[in-house]
């Protein structure tokens, strides 16, 4: 190992986020605007994101609403596997909801047939709150469009859709899978707000609306697949129904599978990766968690496309307390980064332990290509779970008020394990004996997660500016070229001065 790397490992041994600050550099940026600063990163070997934020696969953090916001803001959500064993469909449904979130092409627009009555068409418009219906025949060939305006002021009773629709010959249509740019140009040229897409035989492929194009333009950083759909990941285990679960998730269009177990450097993981690769070939696969160089090499040698790093730093996690195993997260990230290689390595996901925005930059410089956040998003509108009103004592006012709370729990907490088990299993298994490594806490309910993500990105952009560079990638490269130009280890009093408020 190069002497500089040894010095770095010595410096970070036993350390975590609050043990460091970075020395400010001459800034070359006029503005610290996330819209103009490049924060792009690699999530895994074949997935690049414009923002390095990933929401944790925890059953109190990431389901479809969270994953949608994360992908719209340029990051990624990983749907948790906290559903009962054998109960695969609910997780698949969450993935489908993300993949069906429409911004560009509506693949399955509301449709009527020419023979239906206007009364029936109006009922569909009212129910779906959609003002334009596509008209298709039994073979799904496009026959026309019917809008709210077409049905206004006409006797609706038995009048047929065919008598009021704009017929296909009078419509502007796109043939084949147009790119968004081609569709936009065509709509501008021909001054239409709706563009049905058909195949060579005239069968409906989808519908593009100008409203959706505008909405898409408002999300310039969103993480999308080749068809313009939002990206989403999903977690599976390493035993039981995990292969079946993966097969169904992939069928639903999930973009990446994460084999997530507490101790990823294990015989159980080795078997799971081999079986996964045998069945699903080169499907994008992330595995974790590990926290040592040996752990990373073990997973990389088995052909995973990214590795998740973190044993015990998580907010809802008690592994270190209950087992005395784990590695302080900054030490873990540096060791794992050196093991994975510094240039063009397998991407690492820094998972857990981030309690303040500044720590995100540390996670991203010391080793993470992306950072996975759980408790930072807890209590937001997009997290699953009910709001409960809890009494809170206000000592100054000498009274009690009801405050809305949501639950955040570790995925290895007794409660989360109990929910994953079938009822019969719960009777036959001594749950305590499973060895819980997580806790459940109440977190004050707050608004949407979107402004929190946007705040994080603003702070990250400021960090890039303080770092004297113009992009996150450049900052990482500079740091690894000469870590001690940036790194300052803090004394106990400097930690107090920095982080105690
Ligand atoms: P933060 O600190 O962002 O961390 O809340 C999220 C990560 O914590 C991990 N996690 C657990 N680890 N027992 C554990 O050992 C648990 O019950 C548990 N629940 C979550 C997980 O890696 C997550 O992404």
Coordinates of N, CA, C and O in Angstrom, one line a residue, residues 58-182:
X58 N -35.9 0.9 4.0 CA -36.5 0.6 5.3 C -38.0 0.7 5.2 O -38.5 1.6 4.4
X59 N -38.7 -0.1 5.9 CA -40.2 -0.1 5.7 C -40.9 1.1 6.4 O -42.1 1.3 6.2
X60 N -40.1 1.9 7.0 CA -40.7 3.2 7.5 C -40.1 4.4 6.7 O -40.2 5.5 7.1
X61 N -39.4 4.1 5.6 CA -38.8 5.1 4.8 C -39.2 5.1 3.3 O -39.8 6.0 2.8
X62 N -38.9 4.0 2.6 CA -39.0 4.0 1.2 C -40.1 3.0 0.7 O -39.9 1.8 0.7
X63 N -41.2 3.6 0.2 CA -42.2 2.9 -0.6 C -42.3 3.9 -1.8 O -41.6 4.8 -2.0
X64 N -43.3 3.6 -2.7 CA -43.4 4.4 -4.0 C -43.4 5.9 -3.8 O -42.6 6.6 -4.5
X65 N -44.1 6.5 -2.9 CA -44.1 8.0 -2.8 C -42.7 8.6 -2.6 O -42.3 9.5 -3.2
X66 N -41.9 7.9 -1.7 CA -40.6 8.4 -1.4 C -39.7 8.1 -2.7 O -38.9 9.0 -3.1
X67 N -39.8 6.9 -3.3 CA -39.0 6.6 -4.4 C -39.2 7.6 -5.6 O -38.3 7.9 -6.3
X68 N -40.5 8.0 -5.7 CA -40.8 8.9 -6.8 C -40.2 10.2 -6.6 O -39.5 10.8 -7.5
X69 N -40.2 10.8 -5.4 CA -39.6 12.1 -5.2 C -38.1 12.0 -5.3 O -37.5 12.9 -6.0
X70 N -37.5 10.9 -4.8 CA -36.1 10.8 -4.9 C -35.6 10.8 -6.4 O -34.7 11.5 -6.8
X71 N -36.3 10.0 -7.2 CA -36.0 9.9 -8.6 C -36.2 11.2 -9.3 O -35.5 11.6 -10.2
X72 N -37.3 11.9 -9.0 CA -37.6 13.2 -9.6 C -36.6 14.2 -9.3 O -36.3 15.1 -10.1
X73 N -36.0 14.1 -8.1 CA -34.9 15.0 -7.7 C -33.5 14.6 -8.1 O -32.6 15.2 -7.8
X74 N -33.4 13.5 -8.9 CA -32.2 13.1 -9.4 C -31.5 12.0 -8.7 O -30.4 11.6 -9.1
X75 N -32.0 11.5 -7.6 CA -31.4 10.4 -6.9 C -32.2 9.1 -7.1 O -32.7 8.9 -8.2
X76 N -32.3 8.3 -6.1 CA -32.9 6.9 -6.3 C -33.5 6.5 -4.9 O -32.9 6.7 -3.9
X77 N -34.7 5.8 -5.0 CA -35.2 5.1 -3.8 C -35.1 3.6 -4.0 O -35.3 3.1 -5.1
X78 N -34.8 3.0 -2.9 CA -34.8 1.5 -2.9 C -36.0 1.0 -2.0 O -36.0 1.2 -0.8
X79 N -36.9 0.3 -2.7 CA -38.1 -0.2 -2.0 C -37.7 -1.3 -1.1 O -37.0 -2.2 -1.5
X80 N -38.1 -1.2 0.2 CA -37.7 -2.2 1.2 C -38.3 -3.5 0.9 O -39.3 -3.7 0.2
X81 N -37.8 -4.5 1.6 CA -38.3 -5.9 1.5 C -39.1 -6.2 2.7 O -39.3 -7.4 3.1
X82 N -39.5 -5.2 3.5 CA -40.2 -5.5 4.8 C -41.6 -6.0 4.6 O -42.5 -5.6 5.3
X83 N -41.8 -6.8 3.6 CA -43.2 -7.4 3.5 C -43.0 -8.9 3.9 O -41.9 -9.5 3.9
X84 N -44.1 -9.5 4.3 CA -44.1 -10.8 4.8 C -43.5 -11.8 3.8 O -43.7 -11.6 2.6
X85 N -42.7 -12.8 4.3 CA -42.1 -13.8 3.4 C -43.2 -14.4 2.6 O -44.3 -14.8 3.1
X86 N -43.0 -14.6 1.3 CA -44.0 -15.2 0.4 C -45.0 -14.2 -0.1 O -45.7 -14.4 -1.1
X87 N -45.0 -13.0 0.5 CA -46.0 -12.0 0.1 C -45.2 -11.0 -0.8 O -44.8 -9.9 -0.4
X88 N -45.1 -11.4 -2.1 CA -44.2 -10.6 -3.0 C -44.9 -9.5 -3.6 O -44.4 -8.4 -3.9
X89 N -46.2 -9.7 -3.9 CA -47.0 -8.7 -4.7 C -47.0 -7.3 -4.2 O -46.8 -6.3 -5.0
X90 N -47.1 -7.1 -2.8 CA -47.1 -5.7 -2.4 C -45.8 -4.9 -2.8 O -45.9 -3.7 -3.1
X91 N -44.7 -5.6 -2.7 CA -43.4 -4.9 -3.1 C -43.4 -4.6 -4.6 O -43.0 -3.5 -5.0
X92 N -43.9 -5.6 -5.4 CA -44.0 -5.4 -6.8 C -44.9 -4.2 -7.2 O -44.6 -3.4 -8.0
X93 N -46.0 -4.1 -6.4 CA -46.9 -3.0 -6.7 C -46.2 -1.7 -6.5 O -46.5 -0.7 -7.2
X94 N -45.4 -1.6 -5.5 CA -44.7 -0.3 -5.2 C -43.8 0.1 -6.4 O -43.7 1.2 -6.8
X95 N -43.1 -1.0 -6.9 CA -42.2 -0.7 -8.0 C -43.0 -0.3 -9.2 O -42.7 0.7 -9.9
X96 N -44.2 -1.0 -9.5 CA -45.0 -0.6 -10.6 C -45.5 0.9 -10.5 O -45.5 1.6 -11.5
X97 N -45.8 1.3 -9.3 CA -46.3 2.7 -9.1 C -45.3 3.6 -9.5 O -45.6 4.7 -10.1
X98 N -44.0 3.4 -9.2 CA -42.9 4.3 -9.6 C -42.8 4.3 -11.1 O -42.7 5.3 -11.7
X99 N -42.7 3.1 -11.7 CA -42.5 3.0 -13.1 C -43.6 3.6 -13.9 O -43.5 3.9 -15.1
X100 N -44.8 3.6 -13.3 CA -46.0 4.2 -14.1 C -46.2 5.6 -13.8 O -47.1 6.2 -14.4
X101 N -45.4 6.2 -13.0 CA -45.6 7.7 -12.8 C -45.3 8.4 -14.1 O -44.3 8.2 -14.7
X102 N -46.3 9.1 -14.5 CA -46.3 9.6 -15.9 C -45.7 11.0 -16.0 O -46.1 11.9 -15.3
X103 N -44.6 11.2 -16.8 CA -44.2 12.5 -17.1 C -44.2 12.7 -18.6 O -44.3 13.8 -19.0
X104 N -44.0 11.7 -19.3 CA -43.8 11.9 -20.7 C -44.8 11.1 -21.6 O -45.8 11.6 -22.0
X105 N -44.6 9.8 -21.7 CA -45.5 9.0 -22.5 C -46.5 8.3 -21.6 O -46.1 7.5 -20.7
X106 N -47.8 8.5 -21.8 CA -48.8 7.8 -21.1 C -49.0 6.5 -21.9 O -49.5 6.5 -23.0
X107 N -48.6 5.4 -21.3 CA -48.6 4.1 -22.0 C -50.0 3.5 -22.1 O -50.3 2.7 -23.0
X108 N -50.8 3.8 -21.2 CA -52.1 3.2 -21.1 C -53.2 4.2 -20.9 O -53.8 4.3 -19.9
X109 N -53.3 5.1 -21.9 CA -54.3 6.3 -21.7 C -55.7 5.8 -21.6 O -56.0 4.7 -22.1
X110 N -56.6 6.5 -21.0 CA -58.0 6.1 -20.9 C -58.6 6.1 -22.3 O -58.3 7.0 -23.1
X111 N -59.3 5.0 -22.6 CA -59.7 4.8 -24.0 C -61.2 4.4 -24.1 O -61.7 3.8 -23.1
X112 N -61.8 4.7 -25.2 CA -63.2 4.3 -25.5 C -63.2 3.7 -26.9 O -62.2 3.9 -27.7
X113 N -64.3 3.0 -27.3 CA -64.4 2.5 -28.6 C -65.4 3.4 -29.4 O -66.2 4.1 -28.8
X114 N -65.3 3.4 -30.8 CA -66.2 4.3 -31.5 C -67.7 4.0 -31.3 O -68.6 4.9 -31.4
X115 N -68.0 2.7 -30.9 CA -69.4 2.3 -30.8 C -70.0 2.7 -29.4 O -71.2 2.6 -29.2
X116 N -69.1 3.1 -28.5 CA -69.7 3.5 -27.2 C -70.5 4.8 -27.3 O -70.3 5.6 -28.2
X117 N -71.4 5.0 -26.3 CA -72.2 6.2 -26.3 C -71.4 7.4 -25.7 O -70.5 7.2 -24.9
X118 N -71.9 8.6 -26.0 CA -71.2 9.8 -25.4 C -71.5 9.7 -23.9 O -70.6 10.2 -23.1
X119 N -72.6 9.2 -23.5 CA -72.9 9.1 -22.0 C -71.9 8.3 -21.3 O -71.3 8.7 -20.3
X120 N -71.5 7.2 -21.9 CA -70.4 6.3 -21.3 C -69.1 7.0 -21.3 O -68.4 7.0 -20.3
X121 N -68.8 7.7 -22.4 CA -67.5 8.4 -22.5 C -67.4 9.5 -21.4 O -66.4 9.7 -20.7
X122 N -68.5 10.3 -21.3 CA -68.5 11.3 -20.3 C -68.4 10.7 -18.9 O -67.6 11.3 -18.0
X123 N -69.0 9.6 -18.6 CA -68.8 9.0 -17.3 C -67.3 8.6 -17.0 O -66.8 8.9 -15.9
X124 N -66.6 8.2 -18.1 CA -65.2 7.8 -17.9 C -64.4 9.1 -17.7 O -63.5 9.2 -16.8
X125 N -64.7 10.2 -18.4 CA -64.0 11.5 -18.2 C -64.2 11.9 -16.8 O -63.2 12.4 -16.1
X126 N -65.4 11.8 -16.3 CA -65.7 12.3 -14.9 C -64.9 11.5 -13.9 O -64.3 12.0 -13.0
X127 N -65.0 10.2 -14.0 CA -64.4 9.3 -13.1 C -62.9 9.4 -13.1 O -62.3 9.5 -12.0
X128 N -62.3 9.6 -14.3 CA -60.8 9.6 -14.3 C -60.3 11.0 -14.3 O -59.1 11.2 -14.2
X129 N -61.2 12.0 -14.3 CA -60.8 13.5 -14.4 C -59.8 13.7 -15.5 O -58.9 14.5 -15.4
X130 N -60.1 13.0 -16.7 CA -59.2 13.2 -17.8 C -60.1 13.8 -18.9 O -61.2 13.4 -19.1
X131 N -59.6 14.9 -19.6 CA -60.4 15.6 -20.5 C -60.3 15.1 -22.0 O -61.0 15.6 -22.8
X132 N -59.3 14.2 -22.2 CA -59.2 13.7 -23.6 C -59.1 12.2 -23.5 O -58.3 11.6 -22.8
X133 N -60.0 11.5 -24.3 CA -60.0 10.1 -24.4 C -59.5 9.6 -25.7 O -59.8 10.3 -26.7
X134 N -58.7 8.6 -25.8 CA -58.3 8.1 -27.1 C -59.4 7.1 -27.5 O -60.0 6.4 -26.7
X135 N -59.7 7.1 -28.8 CA -60.7 6.1 -29.4 C -60.0 5.0 -30.1 O -59.2 5.3 -31.0
X136 N -60.2 3.8 -29.7 CA -59.5 2.7 -30.3 C -60.5 1.6 -30.7 O -61.6 1.5 -30.0
X137 N -60.2 0.8 -31.7 CA -61.1 -0.3 -32.0 C -60.7 -1.6 -31.2 O -59.8 -1.5 -30.4
X138 N -61.4 -2.7 -31.5 CA -61.1 -3.9 -30.7 C -59.7 -4.4 -30.9 O -59.1 -5.0 -30.0
X139 N -59.0 -4.1 -32.0 CA -57.6 -4.5 -32.2 C -56.7 -3.4 -31.6 O -55.5 -3.4 -31.9
X140 N -57.2 -2.4 -30.9 CA -56.4 -1.3 -30.4 C -55.8 -0.4 -31.4 O -54.8 0.3 -31.2
X141 N -56.5 -0.4 -32.7 CA -56.0 0.6 -33.7 C -56.6 1.9 -33.3 O -57.8 2.0 -33.0
X142 N -55.8 3.0 -33.5 CA -56.3 4.3 -33.1 C -57.4 4.7 -34.1 O -57.2 4.7 -35.4
X143 N -58.5 5.2 -33.6 CA -59.6 5.6 -34.5 C -59.9 7.1 -34.4 O -60.5 7.8 -35.3
X144 N -59.5 7.7 -33.2 CA -59.7 9.2 -33.1 C -59.4 9.6 -31.7 O -58.9 8.9 -30.8
X145 N -59.7 10.9 -31.4 CA -59.6 11.5 -30.0 C -61.0 12.1 -29.7 O -61.6 12.7 -30.6
X146 N -61.4 12.0 -28.5 CA -62.6 12.6 -28.0 C -62.3 13.5 -26.8 O -61.8 13.0 -25.8
X147 N -62.6 14.8 -27.0 CA -62.3 15.7 -25.9 C -63.5 16.2 -25.2 O -64.6 16.1 -25.8
X148 N -63.4 16.8 -24.0 CA -64.5 17.4 -23.3 C -65.3 18.4 -24.2 O -66.5 18.4 -24.2
X149 N -64.5 19.1 -25.0 CA -65.2 20.1 -25.9 C -66.1 19.4 -26.9 O -67.2 20.0 -27.3
X150 N -65.7 18.2 -27.4 CA -66.5 17.5 -28.4 C -67.9 17.1 -27.8 O -68.8 16.8 -28.6
X151 N -68.0 17.0 -26.5 CA -69.2 16.4 -26.0 C -70.1 17.5 -25.3 O -71.1 17.2 -24.7
X152 N -69.6 18.7 -25.3 CA -70.3 19.8 -24.7 C -71.5 20.2 -25.6 O -71.4 20.2 -26.8
X153 N -72.6 20.5 -25.0 CA -73.8 21.0 -25.7 C -74.4 20.0 -26.8 O -74.9 20.4 -27.8
X154 N -74.1 18.7 -26.7 CA -74.7 17.8 -27.6 C -75.6 16.8 -26.8 O -75.2 16.5 -25.7
X155 N -76.6 16.3 -27.4 CA -77.4 15.2 -26.7 C -76.5 14.0 -26.5 O -76.0 13.5 -27.5
X156 N -76.4 13.6 -25.3 CA -75.4 12.6 -25.0 C -76.0 11.1 -25.1 O -75.3 10.2 -25.4
X157 N -77.3 11.0 -24.8 CA -77.9 9.7 -24.6 C -77.3 8.6 -25.5 O -76.4 7.9 -25.1
X158 N -77.9 8.4 -26.7 CA -77.5 7.2 -27.5 C -76.5 7.7 -28.6 O -76.1 6.8 -29.4
X159 N -76.1 9.0 -28.6 CA -75.2 9.4 -29.7 C -73.8 8.6 -29.5 O -73.3 8.5 -28.4
X160 N -73.3 8.2 -30.6 CA -72.1 7.4 -30.6 C -70.8 8.2 -30.5 O -70.8 9.3 -31.1
X161 N -69.8 7.7 -29.9 CA -68.5 8.4 -29.8 C -68.0 8.8 -31.3 O -67.5 9.9 -31.5
X162 N -68.2 7.8 -32.2 CA -67.7 8.0 -33.6 C -68.3 9.3 -34.2 O -67.6 9.9 -35.1
X163 N -69.5 9.7 -33.8 CA -70.1 10.9 -34.5 C -69.5 12.2 -34.0 O -69.7 13.2 -34.6
X164 N -68.8 12.2 -32.8 CA -68.3 13.5 -32.3 C -66.8 13.5 -32.2 O -66.2 14.6 -32.0
X165 N -66.1 12.4 -32.3 CA -64.6 12.4 -32.2 C -64.0 13.0 -33.3 O -64.5 13.2 -34.4
X166 N -62.7 13.5 -33.1 CA -61.9 13.9 -34.3 C -61.3 12.6 -34.8 O -60.5 11.9 -34.1
X167 N -61.6 12.3 -36.1 CA -61.2 11.0 -36.6 C -59.7 11.0 -36.8 O -59.0 12.0 -37.0
X168 N -59.1 9.8 -36.9 CA -57.7 9.6 -36.9 C -57.0 10.4 -38.1 O -55.9 10.9 -38.0
X169 N -57.8 10.4 -39.3 CA -57.2 11.1 -40.5 C -57.0 12.6 -40.2 O -56.1 13.2 -40.9
X170 N -57.7 13.1 -39.3 CA -57.6 14.6 -39.1 C -56.6 14.9 -37.9 O -56.5 16.0 -37.5
X171 N -56.0 13.8 -37.4 CA -55.1 14.0 -36.2 C -53.7 14.0 -36.6 O -53.3 13.5 -37.6
X172 N -52.9 14.7 -35.8 CA -51.4 14.6 -35.9 C -51.0 13.4 -35.0 O -51.3 13.4 -33.8
X173 N -50.3 12.4 -35.6 CA -49.9 11.3 -34.8 C -48.4 11.1 -35.0 O -47.8 11.5 -36.0
X174 N -47.8 10.4 -34.0 CA -46.4 10.1 -34.2 C -46.3 8.6 -34.4 O -47.0 7.8 -33.8
X175 N -45.4 8.2 -35.4 CA -45.3 6.8 -35.7 C -44.0 6.2 -35.1 O -43.0 6.8 -35.3
X176 N -44.2 5.2 -34.3 CA -43.0 4.5 -33.6 C -42.7 5.2 -32.3 O -43.4 6.1 -31.9
X177 N -41.6 4.8 -31.7 CA -41.1 5.4 -30.5 C -40.4 6.7 -30.7 O -39.2 6.6 -30.9
X178 N -41.0 7.8 -30.7 CA -40.3 9.1 -30.9 C -39.5 9.4 -29.6 O -39.9 9.1 -28.5
X179 N -38.4 10.1 -29.9 CA -37.8 10.7 -28.7 C -38.6 11.9 -28.2 O -39.4 12.4 -29.0
X180 N -38.3 12.3 -27.0 CA -39.0 13.4 -26.4 C -38.8 14.7 -27.3 O -39.8 15.4 -27.6
X181 N -37.6 14.9 -27.8 CA -37.3 16.0 -28.6 C -38.1 16.0 -29.9 O -38.7 17.0 -30.3
X182 N -38.2 14.8 -30.6 CA -38.9 14.7 -31.8 C -40.4 15.0 -31.6 O -41.0 15.7 -32.3

